[in-house]
mmCIF file with all atom_site columns, C-alpha atoms in Angstrom:
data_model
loop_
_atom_site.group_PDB
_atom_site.id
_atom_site.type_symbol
_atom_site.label_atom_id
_atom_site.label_alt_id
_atom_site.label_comp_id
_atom_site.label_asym_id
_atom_site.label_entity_id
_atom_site.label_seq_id
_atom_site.pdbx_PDB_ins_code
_atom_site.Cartn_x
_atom_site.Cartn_y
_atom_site.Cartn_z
_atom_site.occupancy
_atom_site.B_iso_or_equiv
_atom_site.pdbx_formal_charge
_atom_site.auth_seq_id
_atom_site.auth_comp_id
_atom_site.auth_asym_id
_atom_site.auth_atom_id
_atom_site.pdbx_PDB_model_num
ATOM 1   C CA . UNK A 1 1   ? 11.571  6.829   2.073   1.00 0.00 ? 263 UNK A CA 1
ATOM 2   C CA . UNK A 1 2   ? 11.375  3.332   4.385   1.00 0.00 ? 264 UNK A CA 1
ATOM 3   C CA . UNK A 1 3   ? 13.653  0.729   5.099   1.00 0.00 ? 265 UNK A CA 1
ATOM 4   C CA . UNK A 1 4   ? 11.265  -2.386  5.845   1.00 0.00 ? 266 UNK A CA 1
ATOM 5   C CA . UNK A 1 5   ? 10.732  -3.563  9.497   1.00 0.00 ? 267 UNK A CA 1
ATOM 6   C CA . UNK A 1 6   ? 13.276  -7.393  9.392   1.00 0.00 ? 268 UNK A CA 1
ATOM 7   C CA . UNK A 1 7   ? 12.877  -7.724  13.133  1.00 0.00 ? 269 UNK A CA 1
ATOM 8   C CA . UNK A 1 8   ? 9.575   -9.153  13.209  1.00 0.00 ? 270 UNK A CA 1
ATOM 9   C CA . UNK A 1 9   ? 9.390   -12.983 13.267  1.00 0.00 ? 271 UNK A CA 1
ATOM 10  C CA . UNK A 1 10  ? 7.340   -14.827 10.064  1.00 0.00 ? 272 UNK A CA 1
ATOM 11  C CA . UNK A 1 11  ? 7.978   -11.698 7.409   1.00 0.00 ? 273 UNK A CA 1
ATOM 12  C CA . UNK A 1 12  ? 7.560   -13.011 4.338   1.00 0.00 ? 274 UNK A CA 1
ATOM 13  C CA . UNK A 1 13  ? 8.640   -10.952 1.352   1.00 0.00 ? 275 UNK A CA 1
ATOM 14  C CA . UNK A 1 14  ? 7.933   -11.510 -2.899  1.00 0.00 ? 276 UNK A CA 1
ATOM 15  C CA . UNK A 1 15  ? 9.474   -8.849  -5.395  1.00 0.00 ? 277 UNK A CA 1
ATOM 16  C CA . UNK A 1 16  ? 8.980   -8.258  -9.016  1.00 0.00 ? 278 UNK A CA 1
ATOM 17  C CA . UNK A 1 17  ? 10.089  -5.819  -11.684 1.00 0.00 ? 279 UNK A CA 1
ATOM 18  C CA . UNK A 1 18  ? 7.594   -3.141  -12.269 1.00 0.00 ? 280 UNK A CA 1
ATOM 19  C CA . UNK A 1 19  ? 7.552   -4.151  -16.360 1.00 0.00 ? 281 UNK A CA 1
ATOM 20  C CA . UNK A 1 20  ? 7.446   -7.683  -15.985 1.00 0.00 ? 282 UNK A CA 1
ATOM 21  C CA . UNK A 1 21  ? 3.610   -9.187  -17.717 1.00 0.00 ? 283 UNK A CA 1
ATOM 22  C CA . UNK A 1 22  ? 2.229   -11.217 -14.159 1.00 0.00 ? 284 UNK A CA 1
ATOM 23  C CA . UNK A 1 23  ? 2.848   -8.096  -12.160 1.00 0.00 ? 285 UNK A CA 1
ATOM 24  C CA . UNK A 1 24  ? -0.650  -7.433  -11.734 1.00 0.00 ? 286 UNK A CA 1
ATOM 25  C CA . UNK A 1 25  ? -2.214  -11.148 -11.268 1.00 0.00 ? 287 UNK A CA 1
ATOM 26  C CA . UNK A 1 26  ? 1.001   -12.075 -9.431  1.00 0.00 ? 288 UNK A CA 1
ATOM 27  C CA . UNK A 1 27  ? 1.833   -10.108 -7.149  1.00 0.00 ? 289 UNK A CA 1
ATOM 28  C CA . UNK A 1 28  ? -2.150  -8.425  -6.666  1.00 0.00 ? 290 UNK A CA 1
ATOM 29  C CA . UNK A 1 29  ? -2.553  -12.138 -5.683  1.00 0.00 ? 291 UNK A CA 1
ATOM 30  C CA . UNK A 1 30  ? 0.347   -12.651 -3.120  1.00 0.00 ? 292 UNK A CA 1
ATOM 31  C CA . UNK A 1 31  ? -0.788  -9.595  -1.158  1.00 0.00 ? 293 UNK A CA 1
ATOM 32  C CA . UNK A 1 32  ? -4.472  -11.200 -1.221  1.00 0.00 ? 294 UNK A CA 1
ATOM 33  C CA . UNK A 1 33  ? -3.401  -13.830 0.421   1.00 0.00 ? 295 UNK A CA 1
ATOM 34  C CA . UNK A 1 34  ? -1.617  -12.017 3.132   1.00 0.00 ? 296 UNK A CA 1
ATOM 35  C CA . UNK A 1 35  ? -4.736  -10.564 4.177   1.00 0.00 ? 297 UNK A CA 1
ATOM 36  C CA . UNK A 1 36  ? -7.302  -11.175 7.260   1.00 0.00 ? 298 UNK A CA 1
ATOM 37  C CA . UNK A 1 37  ? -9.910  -14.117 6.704   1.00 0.00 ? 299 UNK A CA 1
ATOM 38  C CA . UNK A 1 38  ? -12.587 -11.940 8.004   1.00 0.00 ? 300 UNK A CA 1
ATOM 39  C CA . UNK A 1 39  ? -13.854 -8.484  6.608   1.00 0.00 ? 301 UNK A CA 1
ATOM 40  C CA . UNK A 1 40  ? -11.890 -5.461  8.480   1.00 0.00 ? 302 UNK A CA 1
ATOM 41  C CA . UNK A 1 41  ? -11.686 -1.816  6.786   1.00 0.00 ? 303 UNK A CA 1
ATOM 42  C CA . UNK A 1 42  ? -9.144  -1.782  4.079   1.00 0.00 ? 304 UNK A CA 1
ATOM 43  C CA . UNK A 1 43  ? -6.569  1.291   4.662   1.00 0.00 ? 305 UNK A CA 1
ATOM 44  C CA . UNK A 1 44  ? -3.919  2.304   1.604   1.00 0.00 ? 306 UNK A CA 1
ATOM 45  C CA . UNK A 1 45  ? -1.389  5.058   3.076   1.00 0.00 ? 307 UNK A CA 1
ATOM 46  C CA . UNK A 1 46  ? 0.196   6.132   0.356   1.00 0.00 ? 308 UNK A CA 1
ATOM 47  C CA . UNK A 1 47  ? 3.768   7.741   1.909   1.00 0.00 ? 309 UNK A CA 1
ATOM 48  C CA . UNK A 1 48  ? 5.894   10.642  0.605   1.00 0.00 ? 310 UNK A CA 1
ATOM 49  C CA . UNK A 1 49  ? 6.169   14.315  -0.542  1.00 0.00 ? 311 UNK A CA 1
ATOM 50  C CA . UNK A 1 50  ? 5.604   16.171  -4.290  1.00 0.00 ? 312 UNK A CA 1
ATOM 51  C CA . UNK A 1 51  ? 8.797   17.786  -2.982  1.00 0.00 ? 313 UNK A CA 1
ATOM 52  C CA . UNK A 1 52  ? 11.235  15.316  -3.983  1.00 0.00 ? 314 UNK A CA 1
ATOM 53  C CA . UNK A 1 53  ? 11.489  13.069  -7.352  1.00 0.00 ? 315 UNK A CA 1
ATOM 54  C CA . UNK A 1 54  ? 12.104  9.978   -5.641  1.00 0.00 ? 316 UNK A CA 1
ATOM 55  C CA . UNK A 1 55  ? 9.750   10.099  -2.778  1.00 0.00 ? 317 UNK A CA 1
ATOM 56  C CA . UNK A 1 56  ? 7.142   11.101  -4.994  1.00 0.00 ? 318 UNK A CA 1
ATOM 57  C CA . UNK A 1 57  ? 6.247   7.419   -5.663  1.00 0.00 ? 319 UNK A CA 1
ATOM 58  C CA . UNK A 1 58  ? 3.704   6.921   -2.780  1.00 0.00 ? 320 UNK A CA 1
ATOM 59  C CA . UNK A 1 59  ? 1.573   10.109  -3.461  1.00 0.00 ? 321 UNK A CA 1
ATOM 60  C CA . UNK A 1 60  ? 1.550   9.578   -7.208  1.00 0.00 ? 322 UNK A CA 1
ATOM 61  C CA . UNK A 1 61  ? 0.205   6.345   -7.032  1.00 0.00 ? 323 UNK A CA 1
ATOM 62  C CA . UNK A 1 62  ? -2.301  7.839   -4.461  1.00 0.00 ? 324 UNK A CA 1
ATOM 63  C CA . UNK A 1 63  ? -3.354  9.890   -7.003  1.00 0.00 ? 325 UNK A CA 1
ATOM 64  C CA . UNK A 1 64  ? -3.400  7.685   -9.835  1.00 0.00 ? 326 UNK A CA 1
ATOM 65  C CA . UNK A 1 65  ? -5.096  5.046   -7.635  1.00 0.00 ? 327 UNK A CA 1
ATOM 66  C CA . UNK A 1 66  ? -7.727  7.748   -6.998  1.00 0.00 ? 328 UNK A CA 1
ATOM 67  C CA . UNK A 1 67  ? -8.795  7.890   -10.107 1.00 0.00 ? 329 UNK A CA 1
ATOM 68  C CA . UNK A 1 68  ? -9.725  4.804   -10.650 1.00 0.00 ? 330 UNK A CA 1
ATOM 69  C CA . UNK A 1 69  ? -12.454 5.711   -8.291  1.00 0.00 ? 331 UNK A CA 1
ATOM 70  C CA . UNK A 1 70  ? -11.785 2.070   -5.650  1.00 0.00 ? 332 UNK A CA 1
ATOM 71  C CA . UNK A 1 71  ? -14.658 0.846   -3.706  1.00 0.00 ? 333 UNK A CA 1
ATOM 72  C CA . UNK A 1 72  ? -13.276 -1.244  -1.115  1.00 0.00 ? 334 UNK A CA 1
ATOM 73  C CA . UNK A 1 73  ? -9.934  0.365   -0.420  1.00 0.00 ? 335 UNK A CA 1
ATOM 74  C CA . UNK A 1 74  ? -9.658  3.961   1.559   1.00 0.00 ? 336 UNK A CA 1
ATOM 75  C CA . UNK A 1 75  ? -7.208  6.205   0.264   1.00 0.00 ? 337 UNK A CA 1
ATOM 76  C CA . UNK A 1 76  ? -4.626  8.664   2.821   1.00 0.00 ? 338 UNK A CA 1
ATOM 77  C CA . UNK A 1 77  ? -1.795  9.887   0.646   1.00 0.00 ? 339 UNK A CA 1
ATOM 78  C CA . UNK A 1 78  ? -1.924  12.284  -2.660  1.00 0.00 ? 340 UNK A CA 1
ATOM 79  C CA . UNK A 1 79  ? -0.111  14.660  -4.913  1.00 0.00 ? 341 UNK A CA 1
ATOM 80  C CA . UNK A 1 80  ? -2.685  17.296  -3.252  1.00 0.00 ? 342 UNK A CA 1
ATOM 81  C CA . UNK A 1 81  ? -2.871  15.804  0.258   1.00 0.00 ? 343 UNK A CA 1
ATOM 82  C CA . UNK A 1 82  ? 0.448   13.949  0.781   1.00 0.00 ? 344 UNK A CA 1
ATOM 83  C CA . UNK A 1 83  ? 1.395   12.135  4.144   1.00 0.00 ? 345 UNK A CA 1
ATOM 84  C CA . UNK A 1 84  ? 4.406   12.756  4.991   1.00 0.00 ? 346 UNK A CA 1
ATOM 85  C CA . UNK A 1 85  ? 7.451   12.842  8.211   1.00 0.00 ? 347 UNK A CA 1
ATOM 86  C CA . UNK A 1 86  ? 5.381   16.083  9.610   1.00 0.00 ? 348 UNK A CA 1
ATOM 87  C CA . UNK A 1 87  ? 1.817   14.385  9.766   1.00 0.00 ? 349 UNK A CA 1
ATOM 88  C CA . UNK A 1 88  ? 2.277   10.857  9.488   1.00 0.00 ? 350 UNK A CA 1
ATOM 89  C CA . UNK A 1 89  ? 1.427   10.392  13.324  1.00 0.00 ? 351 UNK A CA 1
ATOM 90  C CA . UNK A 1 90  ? -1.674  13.015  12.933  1.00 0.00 ? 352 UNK A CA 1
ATOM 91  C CA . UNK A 1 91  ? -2.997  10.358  9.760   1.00 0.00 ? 353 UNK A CA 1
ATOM 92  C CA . UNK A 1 92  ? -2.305  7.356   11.622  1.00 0.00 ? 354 UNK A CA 1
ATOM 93  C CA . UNK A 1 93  ? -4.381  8.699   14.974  1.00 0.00 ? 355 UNK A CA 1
ATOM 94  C CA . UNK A 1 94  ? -7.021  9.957   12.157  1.00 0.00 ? 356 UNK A CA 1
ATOM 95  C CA . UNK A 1 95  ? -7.366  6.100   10.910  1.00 0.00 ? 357 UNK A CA 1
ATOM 96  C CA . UNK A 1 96  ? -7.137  4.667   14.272  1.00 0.00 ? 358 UNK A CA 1
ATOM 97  C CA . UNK A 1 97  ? -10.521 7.197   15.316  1.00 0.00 ? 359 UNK A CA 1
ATOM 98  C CA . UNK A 1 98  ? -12.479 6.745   12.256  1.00 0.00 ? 360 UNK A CA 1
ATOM 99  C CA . UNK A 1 99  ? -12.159 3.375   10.975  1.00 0.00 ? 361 UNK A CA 1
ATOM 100 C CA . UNK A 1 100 ? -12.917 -0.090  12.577  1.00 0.00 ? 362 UNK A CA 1
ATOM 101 C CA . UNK A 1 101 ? -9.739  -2.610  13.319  1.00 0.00 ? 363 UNK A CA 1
ATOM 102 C CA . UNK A 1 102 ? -8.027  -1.089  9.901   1.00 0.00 ? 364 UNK A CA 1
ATOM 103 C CA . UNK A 1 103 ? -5.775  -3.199  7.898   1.00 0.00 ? 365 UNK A CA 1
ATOM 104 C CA . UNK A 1 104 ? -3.054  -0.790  6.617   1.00 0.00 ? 366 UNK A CA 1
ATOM 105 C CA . UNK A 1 105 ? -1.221  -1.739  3.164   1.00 0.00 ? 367 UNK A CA 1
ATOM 106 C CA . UNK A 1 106 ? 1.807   1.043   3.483   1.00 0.00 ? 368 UNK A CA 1
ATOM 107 C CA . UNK A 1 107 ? 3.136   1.807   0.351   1.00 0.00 ? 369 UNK A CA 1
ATOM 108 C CA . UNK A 1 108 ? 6.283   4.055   -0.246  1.00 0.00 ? 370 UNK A CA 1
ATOM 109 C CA . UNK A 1 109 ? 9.516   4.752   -2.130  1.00 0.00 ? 371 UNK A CA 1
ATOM 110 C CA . UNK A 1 110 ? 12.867  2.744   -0.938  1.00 0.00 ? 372 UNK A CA 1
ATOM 111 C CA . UNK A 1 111 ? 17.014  2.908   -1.677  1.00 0.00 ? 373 UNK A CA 1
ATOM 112 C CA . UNK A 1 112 ? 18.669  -0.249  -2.701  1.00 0.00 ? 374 UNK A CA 1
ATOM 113 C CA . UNK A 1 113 ? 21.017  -2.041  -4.941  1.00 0.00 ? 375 UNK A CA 1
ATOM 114 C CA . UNK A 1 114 ? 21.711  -0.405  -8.484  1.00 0.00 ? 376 UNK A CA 1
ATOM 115 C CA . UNK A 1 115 ? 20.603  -4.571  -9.940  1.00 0.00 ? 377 UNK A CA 1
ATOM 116 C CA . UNK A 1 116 ? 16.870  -4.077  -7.621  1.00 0.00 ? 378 UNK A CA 1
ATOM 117 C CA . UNK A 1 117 ? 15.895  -0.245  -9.249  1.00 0.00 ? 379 UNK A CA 1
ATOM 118 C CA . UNK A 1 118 ? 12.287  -1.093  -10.561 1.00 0.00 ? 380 UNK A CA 1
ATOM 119 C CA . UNK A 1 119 ? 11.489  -3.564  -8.195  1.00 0.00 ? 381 UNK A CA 1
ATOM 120 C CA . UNK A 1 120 ? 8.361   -3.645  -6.231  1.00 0.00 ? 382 UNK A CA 1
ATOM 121 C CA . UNK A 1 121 ? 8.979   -5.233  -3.076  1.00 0.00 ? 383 UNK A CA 1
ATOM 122 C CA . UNK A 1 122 ? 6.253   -6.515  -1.139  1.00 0.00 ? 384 UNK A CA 1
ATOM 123 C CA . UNK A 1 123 ? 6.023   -7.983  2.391   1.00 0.00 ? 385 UNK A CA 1
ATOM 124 C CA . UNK A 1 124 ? 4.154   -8.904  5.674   1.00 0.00 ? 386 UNK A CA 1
ATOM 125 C CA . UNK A 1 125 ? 4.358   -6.811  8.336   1.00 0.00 ? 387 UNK A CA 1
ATOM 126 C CA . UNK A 1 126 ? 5.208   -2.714  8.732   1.00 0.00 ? 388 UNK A CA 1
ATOM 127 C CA . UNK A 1 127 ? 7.971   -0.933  7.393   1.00 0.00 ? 389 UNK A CA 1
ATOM 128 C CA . UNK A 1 128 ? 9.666   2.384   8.681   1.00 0.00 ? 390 UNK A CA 1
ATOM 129 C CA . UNK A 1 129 ? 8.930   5.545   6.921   1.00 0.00 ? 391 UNK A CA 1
ATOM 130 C CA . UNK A 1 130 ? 12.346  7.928   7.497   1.00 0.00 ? 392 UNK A CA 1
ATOM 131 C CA . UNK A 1 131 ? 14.497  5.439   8.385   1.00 0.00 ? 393 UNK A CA 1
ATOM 132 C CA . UNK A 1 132 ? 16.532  5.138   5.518   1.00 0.00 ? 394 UNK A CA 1
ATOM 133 C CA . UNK A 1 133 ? 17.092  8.682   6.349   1.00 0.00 ? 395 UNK A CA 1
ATOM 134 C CA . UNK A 1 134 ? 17.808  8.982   9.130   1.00 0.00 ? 396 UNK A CA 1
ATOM 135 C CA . UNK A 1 135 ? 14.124  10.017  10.394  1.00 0.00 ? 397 UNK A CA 1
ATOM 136 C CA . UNK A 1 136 ? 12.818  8.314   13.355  1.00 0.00 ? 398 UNK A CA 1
ATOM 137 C CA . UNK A 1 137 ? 8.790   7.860   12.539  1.00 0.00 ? 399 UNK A CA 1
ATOM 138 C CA . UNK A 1 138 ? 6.145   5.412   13.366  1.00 0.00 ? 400 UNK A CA 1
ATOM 139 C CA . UNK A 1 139 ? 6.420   2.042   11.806  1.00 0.00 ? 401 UNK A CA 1
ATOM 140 C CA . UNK A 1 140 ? 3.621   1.884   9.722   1.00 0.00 ? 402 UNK A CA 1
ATOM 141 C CA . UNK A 1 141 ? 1.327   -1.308  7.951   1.00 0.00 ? 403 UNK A CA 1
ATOM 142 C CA . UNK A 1 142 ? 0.012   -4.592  8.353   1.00 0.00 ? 404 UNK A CA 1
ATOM 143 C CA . UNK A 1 143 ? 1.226   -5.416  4.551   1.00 0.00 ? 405 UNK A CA 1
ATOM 144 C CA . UNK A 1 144 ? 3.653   -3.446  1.982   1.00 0.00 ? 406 UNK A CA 1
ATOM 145 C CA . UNK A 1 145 ? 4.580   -2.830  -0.767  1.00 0.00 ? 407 UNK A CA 1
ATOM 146 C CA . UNK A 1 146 ? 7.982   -0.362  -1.687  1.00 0.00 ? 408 UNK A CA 1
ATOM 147 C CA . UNK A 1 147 ? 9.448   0.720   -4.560  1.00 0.00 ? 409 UNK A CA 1
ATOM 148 C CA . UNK A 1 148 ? 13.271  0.601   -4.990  1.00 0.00 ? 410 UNK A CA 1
ATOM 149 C CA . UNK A 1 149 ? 13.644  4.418   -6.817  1.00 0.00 ? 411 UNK A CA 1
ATOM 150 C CA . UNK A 1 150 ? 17.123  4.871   -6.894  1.00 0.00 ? 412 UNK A CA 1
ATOM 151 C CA . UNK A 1 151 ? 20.714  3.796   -5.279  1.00 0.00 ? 413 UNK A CA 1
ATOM 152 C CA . UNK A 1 152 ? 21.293  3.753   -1.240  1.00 0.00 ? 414 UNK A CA 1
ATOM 153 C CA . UNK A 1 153 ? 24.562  4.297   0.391   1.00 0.00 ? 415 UNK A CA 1
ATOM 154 C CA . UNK A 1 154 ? 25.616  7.627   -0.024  1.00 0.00 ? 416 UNK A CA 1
ATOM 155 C CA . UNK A 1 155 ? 23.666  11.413  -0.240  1.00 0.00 ? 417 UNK A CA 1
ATOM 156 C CA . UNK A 1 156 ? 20.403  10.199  0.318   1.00 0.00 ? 418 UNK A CA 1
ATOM 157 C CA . UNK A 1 157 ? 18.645  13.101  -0.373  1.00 0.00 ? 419 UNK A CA 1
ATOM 158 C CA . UNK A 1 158 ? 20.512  14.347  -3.593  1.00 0.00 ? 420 UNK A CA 1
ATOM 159 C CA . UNK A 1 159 ? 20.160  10.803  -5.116  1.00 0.00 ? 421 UNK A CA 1
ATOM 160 C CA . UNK A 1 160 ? 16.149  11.178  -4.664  1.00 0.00 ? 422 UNK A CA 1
ATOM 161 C CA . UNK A 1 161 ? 16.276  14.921  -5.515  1.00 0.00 ? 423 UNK A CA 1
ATOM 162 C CA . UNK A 1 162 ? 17.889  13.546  -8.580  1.00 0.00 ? 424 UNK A CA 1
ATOM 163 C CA . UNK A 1 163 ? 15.803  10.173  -9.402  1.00 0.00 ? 425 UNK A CA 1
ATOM 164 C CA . UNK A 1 164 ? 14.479  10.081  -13.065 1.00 0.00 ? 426 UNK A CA 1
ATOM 165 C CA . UNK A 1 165 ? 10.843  11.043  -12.711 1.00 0.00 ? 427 UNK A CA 1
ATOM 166 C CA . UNK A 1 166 ? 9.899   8.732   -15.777 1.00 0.00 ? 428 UNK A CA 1
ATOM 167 C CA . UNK A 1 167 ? 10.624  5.532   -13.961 1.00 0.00 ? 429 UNK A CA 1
ATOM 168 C CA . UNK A 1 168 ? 8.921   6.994   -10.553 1.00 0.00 ? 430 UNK A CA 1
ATOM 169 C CA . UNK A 1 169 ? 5.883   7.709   -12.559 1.00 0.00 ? 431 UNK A CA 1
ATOM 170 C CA . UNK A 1 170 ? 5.629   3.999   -14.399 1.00 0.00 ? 432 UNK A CA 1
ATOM 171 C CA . UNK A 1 171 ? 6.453   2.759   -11.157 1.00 0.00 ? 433 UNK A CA 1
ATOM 172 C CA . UNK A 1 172 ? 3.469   4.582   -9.437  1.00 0.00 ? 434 UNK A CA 1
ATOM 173 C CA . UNK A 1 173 ? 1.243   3.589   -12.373 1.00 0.00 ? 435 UNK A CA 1
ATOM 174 C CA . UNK A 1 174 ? 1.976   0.358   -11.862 1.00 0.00 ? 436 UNK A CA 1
ATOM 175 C CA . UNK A 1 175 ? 1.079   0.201   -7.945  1.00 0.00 ? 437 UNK A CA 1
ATOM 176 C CA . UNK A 1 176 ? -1.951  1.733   -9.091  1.00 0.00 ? 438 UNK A CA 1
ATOM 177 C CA . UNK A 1 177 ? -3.011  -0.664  -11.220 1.00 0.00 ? 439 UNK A CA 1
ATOM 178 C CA . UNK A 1 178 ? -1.830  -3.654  -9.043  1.00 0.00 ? 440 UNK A CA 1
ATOM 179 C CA . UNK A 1 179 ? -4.184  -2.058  -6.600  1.00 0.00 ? 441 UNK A CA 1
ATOM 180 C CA . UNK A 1 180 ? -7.175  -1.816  -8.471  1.00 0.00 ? 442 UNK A CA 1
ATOM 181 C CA . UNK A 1 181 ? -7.064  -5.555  -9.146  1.00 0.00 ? 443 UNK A CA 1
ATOM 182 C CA . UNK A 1 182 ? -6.931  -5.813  -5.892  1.00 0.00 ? 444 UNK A CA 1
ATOM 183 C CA . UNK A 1 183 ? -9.958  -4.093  -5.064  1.00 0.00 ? 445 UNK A CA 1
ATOM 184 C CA . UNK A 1 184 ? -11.800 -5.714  -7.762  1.00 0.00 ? 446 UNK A CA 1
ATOM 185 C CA . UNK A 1 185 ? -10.711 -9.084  -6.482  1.00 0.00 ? 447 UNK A CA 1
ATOM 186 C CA . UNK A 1 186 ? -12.286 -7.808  -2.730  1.00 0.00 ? 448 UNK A CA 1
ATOM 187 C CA . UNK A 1 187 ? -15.577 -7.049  -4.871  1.00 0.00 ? 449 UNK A CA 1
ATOM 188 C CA . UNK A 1 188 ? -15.549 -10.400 -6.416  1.00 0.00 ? 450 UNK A CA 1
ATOM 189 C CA . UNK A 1 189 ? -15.184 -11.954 -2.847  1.00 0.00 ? 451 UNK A CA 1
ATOM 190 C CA . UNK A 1 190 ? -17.520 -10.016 -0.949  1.00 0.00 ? 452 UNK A CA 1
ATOM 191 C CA . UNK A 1 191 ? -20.702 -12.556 0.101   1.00 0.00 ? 453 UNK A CA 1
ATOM 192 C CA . UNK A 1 192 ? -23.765 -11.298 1.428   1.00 0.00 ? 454 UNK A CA 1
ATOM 193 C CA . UNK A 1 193 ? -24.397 -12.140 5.666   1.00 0.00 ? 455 UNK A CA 1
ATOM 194 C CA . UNK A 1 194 ? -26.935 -14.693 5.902   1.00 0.00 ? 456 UNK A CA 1
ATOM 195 C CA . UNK A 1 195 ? -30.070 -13.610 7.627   1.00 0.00 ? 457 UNK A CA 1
ATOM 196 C CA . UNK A 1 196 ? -33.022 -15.205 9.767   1.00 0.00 ? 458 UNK A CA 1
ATOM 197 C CA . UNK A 1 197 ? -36.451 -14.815 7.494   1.00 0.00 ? 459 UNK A CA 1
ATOM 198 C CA . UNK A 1 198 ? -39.235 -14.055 9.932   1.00 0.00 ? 460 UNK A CA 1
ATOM 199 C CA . UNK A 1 199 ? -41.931 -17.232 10.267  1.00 0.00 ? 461 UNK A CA 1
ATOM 200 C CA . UNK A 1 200 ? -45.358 -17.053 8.355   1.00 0.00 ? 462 UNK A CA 1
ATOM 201 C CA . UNK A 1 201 ? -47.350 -18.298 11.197  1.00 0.00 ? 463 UNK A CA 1
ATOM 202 C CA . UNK A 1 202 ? -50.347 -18.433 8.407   1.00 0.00 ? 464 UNK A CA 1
ATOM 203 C CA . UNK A 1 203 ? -48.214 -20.946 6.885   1.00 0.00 ? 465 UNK A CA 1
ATOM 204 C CA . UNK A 1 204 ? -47.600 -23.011 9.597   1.00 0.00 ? 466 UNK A CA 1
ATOM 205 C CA . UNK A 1 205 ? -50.800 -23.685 10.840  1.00 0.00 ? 467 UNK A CA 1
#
């Protein structure tokens, strides 16, 4: 459960409904263009626990994303193999050892106003895993995307004990989805390095 990282200077931030038609195309496309202009390993961290409704949303959509068997985007975060408060740190040192200047898209579950429930919020920079309760973690992500579950202000943890799974799980479907456009989009973009052919001296003579 994150609150998202405001302090850093030039966040920029787009949000959408989870039902409406563009979600895909629009927002797969405003995260594209938040990321690096050269090629750097692709990192999803998919945040939460199966223990609770509401902060079920990251590993679902790990799981879901899974599935859809992704060829340019690493997965860390699942129903099976969630990250979580207690390892967070270990999966973040595991990322930083085996894969070469990552770019991290965090994704997790988020509190907020009763009128943003359903919206996917997505922005530059990392946000804070724990913070909205209470939980001091690492900040985590180059790029974001959360998912407002439920209501913040009071009993935290009874309103995400208590969040309708139905709208966590079309939620997480649809971060799944917007992420496989994504990763088709990296496939359409992906250019072969030129090379230096060899010189047929028999030619040149």
């Amino acid at each position: 459960m994150s609150l998202i990282n405001r302090f850093k200077n030039k966040n920029e931030s787009f949000r959408m409904f989870y039902q409406e038609a563009e979600l895909k195309t629009s927002l797969g496309e405003k995260l594209i263009s938040w990321f690096p202009t050269t090629p750097r390993d692709y990192i999803v961290v998919f945040i939460g626990t199966d223990r609770s409704t509401g902060d079920a949303l990251g590993p679902l959509a790990g799981s879901l994303f899974s599935s859809l068997n992704p060829k340019h985007l690493t997965i860390y975060g699942t129903l099976h193999q969630p990250v979580h408060a207690t390892n967070l740190q270990e999966h973040l040192d595991k990322i930083k050892l085996k894969h070469r200047n990552p770019f991290i898209i965090a994704i997790d579950a988020c509190l907020g106003k009763n009128t943003s429930i359903g919206h996917l919020i997505a922005g530059t920079g990392p946000i804070s895993p724990g913070a909205a309760l209470n939980k001091r973690l690492p900040d985590v992500g180059d790029i974001h995307v959360t998912g407002v579950v439920n209501i913040s202000g009071f009993m935290e943890y009874a309103v995400l004990q208590n969040t309708r799974l139905s709208i966590v799980m079309d939620m997480a479907t649809k971060i799944s989805e917007l992420l496989a456009y994504i990763d088709q989009r990296l496939c359409y973009q992906h250019t072969q390095p030129a090379i230096v052919l060899p010189i047929n001296k028999e030619k040149t003579m």
